[in-house]
Amino acid sequence: MTLHRSDKEFRHPGISYLDYKQMEMDRVLTGFLPRLWWDGRSSIVSRSADLDVDDFVDTLREHPESFAGFDPDTTHRWLETHLLDVVNRGKATQAVAGLRPLHGFTYRFRNARRSRAYGADEQLYEMISHASDPRRGVRTLEHLKNFFFDGLDKRTETPMSDADIDVETQALINLSEAVKRDITDRPASAKDRRSYPPLYPEASDLLVEDVLRLLFHRDLIPRSVLVDYLKILFAFHLALYHLRILKLLPSLVRCAPARPGGGLFLDVVGIPGTPTARLAERSAAVWFGRIPDFVRATFTVKRLDDLARHLVRRGTLRTPVRGFFTVEDLLGLLAPAHKEERDRFAGGRLAVIESSRGADAEIDAEIEQILQLGLDDFTAYIEVITAYRVAFHRKYLTGCLDSLLLKNRPGAVIAQPRRGDRRFILDSRLLEVLLQLSLLRLGDDGEFSTASLRVDEFLTILRERYGLHIDRLPSGDGFDRPTIDDQAALRANTDAFTARLREIGFYSDMSDAYLTQTITPRYTVTADRSQGRDA
């Protein structure tokens, strides 16, 4: 038995805009920049050819008025190692993907086929724009635009002579200005653009709040460091969103009580084989183990979308005023009133599948077993296409989540030894980002200021705000009451967490009393907006 192309279609933007592939956050952020500039639309950049390192060096040499005193050899090394996003670095197949996204117009220099965001740029934009308070979402996008396009007049795209910017940013602005006449940049058509609300709306508000808090530090943290923080934060929120919809969507399809939250237990000790590592491995196994149910649920939504469009063509269903069906609209077609339409639609597709025979005897035997269960045609159809495609999508979803969780990289939430199991962790770079956000307090005047935080308060923020568990086990999600051995592992994890805070310079021992263990801000900002840096 074989599947038709229409049976294999999987991705639905109402669930996620992502094309589930491994992705690099430099390229995700590069794809996000034109959406900031063109108010949600991607860009169409016309250029004569792909760019390599020599092209960038030549441009700098051809414009001495902007790049006086740039030595060619030093410039080549500087560009290649610091400013350029390179694929297959150090190999014979090394090639330039584009400039690192340190400034807004760097997206005009990307080589599109090597710099793919796989829909993550659109997912980020839609999550921010769909905040429960639209004004807050708009304000966040405006702050991001002002940060990335700093030093430019937004109306004329010309550099501002009085801008207070760093050397790297000035070089990128000058580079963009030098080739302005050679590159055509225009927004993609908005005709077919559909703005789906996130399946998990609370994720939008959390992302918006965190971005605003992080950009509050823009005058305190070096620009390149803040860009790296934003990449880590974006990856973290994309990962959390997709982990939670792994749990949420199957519940929605089953019409079961939806609990999109949940907890991840993180190993801070950081040594494979320890009791805390085994707990973190169990946590990761539970969350990644939800992928098959998510694949089945996604196929259900996608085929319901096919059914909805079929019914619209027949004139028995109206397209919503917004012009498209949301996931909530489509799940309404699972009601008993639509059973006959569902089965008629699915029965025709099942007949086509049954009429063909493939070379995989094992999968054909599994399909035969499904067809003999006496299921209704629509349920049987979903089970059949899931059986065919679940291994394929599980592989790509796993790789996608690994890349968003920054596996084995700075900012990681997951690690995996070469011959070991995945386990959730808390890398120091992500810890720094979450600390910068958590050490801010919102005053009655709506302004942020920094404040110290007890260690136990910070652990509570991580647990309640993000679902990250360190000093206790999650409720559910593969865990029950902790055993005596679990309690010992939790104490070791908490001690390792405190040691990690000390290592990165946010904590020093003032007392052995747990409630007096205090985390202090690296940068201080008072209520009257005066700023400083702690010694």
Coordinates of C-alpha atoms in Angstrom, one line a residue, residues 157-515:
E157 CA 17.1 54.0 5.5
T158 CA 20.1 56.4 5.8
P159 CA 22.7 56.3 8.6
M160 CA 22.2 58.8 11.5
S161 CA 25.4 60.7 12.1
D162 CA 24.7 61.3 15.8
A163 CA 23.9 57.6 16.6
D164 CA 25.8 56.1 19.6
I165 CA 26.7 52.7 18.2
D166 CA 29.6 50.2 18.4
V167 CA 32.2 49.6 15.8
E168 CA 30.7 46.3 14.5
T169 CA 27.3 47.9 14.0
Q170 CA 28.8 50.9 12.3
A171 CA 30.7 48.6 9.9
L172 CA 27.6 46.7 9.1
I173 CA 25.6 49.9 8.4
N174 CA 28.4 51.2 6.2
L175 CA 28.5 47.9 4.3
S176 CA 24.7 48.0 3.7
E177 CA 25.0 51.6 2.6
A178 CA 27.9 50.8 0.2
V179 CA 25.9 48.2 -1.8
K180 CA 22.5 49.8 -1.4
R181 CA 22.2 50.5 -5.2
D182 CA 23.2 46.9 -6.1
I183 CA 20.5 45.1 -4.0
T184 CA 16.7 45.3 -4.5
D185 CA 14.7 44.6 -1.4
R186 CA 10.9 44.5 -1.3
P187 CA 8.3 42.9 0.8
A188 CA 6.6 39.6 -0.3
S189 CA 3.0 39.9 -1.2
A190 CA 0.5 39.9 1.7
K191 CA -2.3 38.4 -0.5
D192 CA -1.9 34.9 0.8
R193 CA -0.6 35.7 4.3
R194 CA -2.6 34.2 7.1
S195 CA -2.1 35.2 10.7
Y196 CA -3.0 32.2 12.9
P197 CA -3.2 32.7 16.6
P198 CA -0.8 30.4 18.6
L199 CA -2.3 27.1 19.7
Y200 CA -1.1 27.9 23.2
P201 CA -1.9 31.6 23.7
E202 CA -0.2 32.0 27.1
A203 CA 3.1 31.4 25.3
S204 CA 2.7 34.7 23.5
D205 CA 2.4 36.8 26.7
L206 CA 5.4 35.0 28.3
L207 CA 7.6 35.6 25.2
V208 CA 6.5 39.3 25.0
E209 CA 7.2 39.9 28.7
D210 CA 10.6 38.3 28.5
V211 CA 11.7 40.2 25.3
L212 CA 10.7 43.5 26.9
R213 CA 12.6 42.6 30.0
L214 CA 15.7 41.6 28.1
L215 CA 15.7 44.7 25.9
F216 CA 15.5 46.8 29.0
H217 CA 19.2 46.0 29.3
R218 CA 20.2 47.3 25.9
D219 CA 22.2 50.2 27.3
L220 CA 23.9 48.0 29.8
I221 CA 24.9 44.9 27.9
P222 CA 27.2 44.9 24.9
R223 CA 25.2 44.7 21.7
S224 CA 26.8 41.4 20.4
V225 CA 26.1 39.8 23.8
L226 CA 22.5 41.0 23.8
V227 CA 22.0 39.6 20.4
D228 CA 23.3 36.2 21.6
Y229 CA 20.9 36.5 24.6
L230 CA 18.0 37.1 22.2
K231 CA 18.9 34.1 20.1
I232 CA 19.0 31.9 23.3
L233 CA 15.7 33.4 24.5
F234 CA 14.0 32.9 21.2
A235 CA 15.2 29.3 20.9
F236 CA 14.1 28.6 24.5
H237 CA 10.6 30.0 23.9
L238 CA 10.1 28.2 20.6
A239 CA 11.2 24.9 22.3
L240 CA 8.8 25.4 25.3
Y241 CA 6.0 26.2 22.9
H242 CA 6.5 23.1 20.8
L243 CA 7.0 20.8 23.8
R244 CA 3.8 22.1 25.3
I245 CA 1.8 21.6 22.1
L246 CA 3.1 18.0 22.0
K247 CA 1.0 17.6 25.1
L248 CA -1.9 19.9 24.3
L249 CA -2.9 19.0 20.7
P250 CA -3.6 15.3 21.4
S251 CA -5.8 16.3 24.3
L252 CA -7.7 18.8 22.2
V253 CA -8.3 16.1 19.5
R254 CA -9.6 13.7 22.1
C255 CA -11.8 16.5 23.6
A256 CA -10.1 15.8 26.9
P257 CA -9.3 18.4 29.5
A258 CA -6.4 20.4 28.0
R259 CA -3.4 21.0 30.3
P260 CA -0.7 22.5 28.1
G261 CA 1.6 23.3 30.9
G262 CA 3.8 20.7 32.7
G263 CA 7.2 20.4 34.1
L264 CA 10.7 19.6 32.9
F265 CA 13.2 18.3 35.4
L266 CA 16.7 19.7 34.8
D267 CA 19.9 18.1 35.7
V268 CA 22.2 20.8 37.0
V269 CA 24.8 18.5 38.5
G270 CA 25.8 17.8 34.9
I271 CA 27.4 14.3 35.3
P272 CA 25.9 11.4 33.2
G273 CA 24.9 8.4 35.3
T274 CA 24.1 10.2 38.5
P275 CA 20.7 10.0 40.2
T276 CA 19.8 13.5 39.0
A277 CA 20.9 12.7 35.5
R278 CA 18.6 9.6 35.5
L279 CA 15.7 11.8 36.7
A280 CA 16.4 14.3 33.9
E281 CA 16.6 11.4 31.4
R282 CA 13.2 10.2 32.5
S283 CA 11.7 13.7 32.1
A284 CA 13.1 14.0 28.5
A285 CA 11.9 10.5 27.6
V286 CA 8.3 11.4 28.7
W287 CA 8.2 14.7 26.7
F288 CA 9.8 13.2 23.5
G289 CA 7.7 10.1 23.9
R290 CA 4.6 12.3 23.1
I291 CA 5.7 12.8 19.5
P292 CA 3.7 9.8 18.0
D293 CA 0.4 11.1 19.6
F294 CA 1.3 14.6 18.3
V295 CA 1.9 13.2 14.8
R296 CA -1.5 11.5 14.9
A297 CA -3.2 14.6 16.2
T298 CA -1.6 16.8 13.5
F299 CA -2.7 14.5 10.8
T300 CA -6.2 14.7 12.2
V301 CA -6.2 18.5 12.1
K302 CA -4.7 18.6 8.6
R303 CA -7.2 16.1 7.2
L304 CA -10.0 18.0 8.8
D305 CA -8.7 21.1 7.0
D306 CA -8.9 19.1 3.8
L307 CA -12.5 18.1 4.7
A308 CA -13.5 21.7 5.5
R309 CA -12.2 23.0 2.1
H310 CA -14.1 20.1 0.4
L311 CA -17.3 21.1 2.2
V312 CA -16.8 24.7 1.3
R313 CA -16.5 23.8 -2.4
R314 CA -19.7 21.7 -2.1
G315 CA -21.5 24.7 -0.5
T316 CA -22.3 22.9 2.8
L317 CA -19.8 24.9 4.9
R318 CA -18.9 28.6 5.0
T319 CA -15.4 29.9 5.2
P320 CA -15.0 32.0 8.4
V321 CA -14.9 35.8 8.0
R322 CA -11.1 35.8 8.8
G323 CA -10.7 33.7 5.6
F324 CA -9.3 30.5 7.0
F325 CA -10.1 27.8 9.6
T326 CA -8.4 27.8 12.9
V327 CA -7.6 24.6 14.8
E328 CA -10.6 25.2 17.0
D329 CA -12.9 25.6 13.9
L330 CA -11.5 22.3 12.5
L331 CA -11.9 20.3 15.7
G332 CA -15.6 21.3 15.6
L333 CA -15.9 18.9 12.6
L334 CA -15.3 16.0 14.9
A335 CA -18.8 16.5 16.3
P336 CA -21.3 13.7 15.8
A337 CA -23.3 15.9 13.4
H338 CA -20.4 15.7 10.8
K339 CA -19.8 11.9 11.1
E340 CA -21.4 11.1 7.8
E341 CA -19.4 13.8 6.0
R342 CA -16.1 12.7 7.7
D343 CA -16.6 9.0 6.8
R344 CA -17.6 9.7 3.2
F345 CA -14.5 11.9 2.7
A346 CA -12.2 9.4 4.4
G347 CA -13.7 6.4 2.8
G348 CA -12.8 7.6 -0.6
R349 CA -9.2 8.1 0.3
L350 CA -9.0 4.8 2.1
A351 CA -10.3 3.1 -1.0
V352 CA -7.4 4.6 -3.0
I353 CA -4.8 3.5 -0.4
E354 CA -6.2 -0.1 -0.3
S355 CA -6.2 -0.4 -4.1
S356 CA -2.4 0.0 -4.1
R357 CA 0.2 -2.3 -2.8
G358 CA 3.8 -1.4 -1.7
A359 CA 7.0 -3.3 -1.2
D360 CA 7.0 -3.0 2.6
A361 CA 5.2 -6.2 3.8
E362 CA 5.6 -5.2 7.5
I363 CA 3.8 -1.9 7.2
D364 CA 1.2 -3.5 4.9
A365 CA 0.5 -6.1 7.6
E366 CA 0.1 -3.3 10.2
I367 CA -2.4 -1.5 7.9
E368 CA -4.4 -4.7 7.4
Q369 CA -4.7 -5.0 11.2
I370 CA -5.9 -1.4 11.5
L371 CA -8.5 -2.0 8.8
Q372 CA -9.8 -5.1 10.7
L373 CA -10.4 -3.2 13.9
G374 CA -13.9 -2.1 12.9
L375 CA -13.1 1.6 13.2
D376 CA -15.1 4.3 11.5
D377 CA -13.6 5.3 8.2
F378 CA -12.2 8.7 9.3
T379 CA -10.5 7.2 12.4
A380 CA -9.2 4.3 10.3
Y381 CA -7.8 6.7 7.7
I382 CA -5.9 8.7 10.3
E383 CA -4.5 5.5 11.9
V384 CA -3.4 4.3 8.5
I385 CA -1.5 7.4 7.4
T386 CA 0.0 7.8 10.9
A387 CA 1.3 4.2 10.7
Y388 CA 2.9 5.0 7.4
R389 CA 4.5 8.3 8.4
V390 CA 5.0 8.3 12.1
A391 CA 8.7 7.1 11.9
F392 CA 9.5 9.8 9.3
H393 CA 8.0 12.7 11.3
R394 CA 9.3 11.4 14.6
K395 CA 12.8 11.7 13.2
Y396 CA 12.4 15.2 12.0
L397 CA 10.5 16.4 15.1
T398 CA 13.2 15.0 17.3
G399 CA 15.9 16.8 15.3
C400 CA 13.9 20.0 15.3
L401 CA 13.4 20.0 19.1
D402 CA 17.0 19.1 19.7
S403 CA 18.1 22.2 17.7
L404 CA 15.6 24.5 19.5
L405 CA 16.7 23.1 22.8
L406 CA 20.3 23.9 21.6
K407 CA 21.4 20.4 22.4
N408 CA 25.1 20.2 23.6
R409 CA 25.5 23.9 22.8
P410 CA 25.7 27.2 24.8
G411 CA 22.3 27.9 26.2
A412 CA 21.2 24.3 26.0
V413 CA 18.2 22.8 27.8
I414 CA 19.1 19.3 26.7
A415 CA 22.2 17.2 26.4
Q416 CA 23.0 13.8 25.0
P417 CA 26.3 11.8 25.2
R418 CA 27.3 10.1 22.0
R419 CA 26.0 6.7 23.3
G420 CA 23.6 7.9 25.9
D421 CA 20.0 9.1 26.5
R422 CA 18.8 12.7 26.2
R423 CA 18.4 14.6 29.5
F424 CA 17.2 18.0 30.3
I425 CA 19.9 20.4 31.7
L426 CA 20.4 24.1 32.4
D427 CA 23.4 25.5 30.7
S428 CA 25.0 28.6 32.2
R429 CA 24.3 30.8 29.2
L430 CA 20.5 30.2 29.5
L431 CA 20.8 30.6 33.3
E432 CA 22.4 34.0 32.8
V433 CA 19.5 35.1 30.5
L434 CA 16.8 33.9 32.9
L435 CA 18.6 35.6 35.7
Q436 CA 18.7 39.0 33.9
L437 CA 15.0 38.7 33.4
S438 CA 14.1 37.6 36.9
L439 CA 16.1 40.3 38.7
L440 CA 13.8 43.0 37.3
R441 CA 10.9 44.4 39.3
L442 CA 8.0 46.2 37.7
G443 CA 7.1 49.3 39.6
D444 CA 3.7 51.0 40.0
D445 CA 4.8 53.5 37.4
G446 CA 5.2 50.7 34.8
E447 CA 9.0 51.0 34.8
F448 CA 11.5 48.2 35.6
S449 CA 14.2 48.4 38.2
T450 CA 16.7 45.7 39.4
A451 CA 16.4 44.0 42.8
S452 CA 18.0 41.2 44.6
L453 CA 16.4 37.8 44.8
R454 CA 16.6 34.9 47.2
V455 CA 17.7 31.6 45.7
D456 CA 14.4 29.9 46.7
E457 CA 12.5 32.7 45.1
F458 CA 14.3 32.3 41.8
L459 CA 13.7 28.5 41.9
T460 CA 10.0 29.3 42.3
I461 CA 10.1 31.6 39.3
L462 CA 11.7 29.0 37.1
R463 CA 9.2 26.4 38.2
E464 CA 6.0 28.5 38.0
R465 CA 6.9 30.7 35.0
Y466 CA 8.7 28.2 32.8
G467 CA 8.0 24.8 34.2
L468 CA 11.7 24.2 34.9
H469 CA 12.1 22.0 38.0
I470 CA 15.4 21.8 39.9
D471 CA 14.7 21.4 43.6
R472 CA 11.6 19.3 43.3
L473 CA 10.0 16.9 40.8
P474 CA 7.2 17.9 38.4
S475 CA 3.7 16.9 39.3
G476 CA 2.9 14.3 36.7
D477 CA 4.8 14.2 33.4
G478 CA 6.3 10.9 34.3
F479 CA 6.8 11.5 38.0
D480 CA 5.0 10.6 41.2
R481 CA 6.0 11.2 44.8
P482 CA 9.8 11.4 45.3
T483 CA 11.5 8.4 46.9
I484 CA 14.2 8.8 49.6
D485 CA 16.8 8.4 46.8
D486 CA 15.0 11.1 44.7
Q487 CA 15.1 13.4 47.7
A488 CA 18.9 13.0 48.0
A489 CA 19.2 13.6 44.2
L490 CA 17.1 16.8 44.5
R491 CA 19.3 18.1 47.4
A492 CA 22.4 17.4 45.2
N493 CA 20.8 19.2 42.3
T494 CA 20.0 22.3 44.5
D495 CA 23.5 22.4 45.8
A496 CA 24.8 22.3 42.2
F497 CA 22.4 25.0 41.2
T498 CA 23.8 27.3 44.0
A499 CA 27.3 26.5 42.9
R500 CA 26.5 27.4 39.3
L501 CA 25.1 30.8 40.4
R502 CA 28.4 31.4 42.2
E503 CA 30.4 30.4 39.2
I504 CA 28.7 32.9 36.9
G505 CA 29.0 35.7 39.4
F506 CA 25.5 36.3 40.6
Y507 CA 25.7 34.8 44.0
S508 CA 28.1 34.9 47.0
D509 CA 27.6 33.2 50.4
M510 CA 26.5 35.6 53.1
S511 CA 25.1 33.0 55.5
D512 CA 24.4 29.3 55.8
A513 CA 20.8 30.1 56.3
Y514 CA 18.8 29.1 53.2
L515 CA 16.4 32.0 53.3

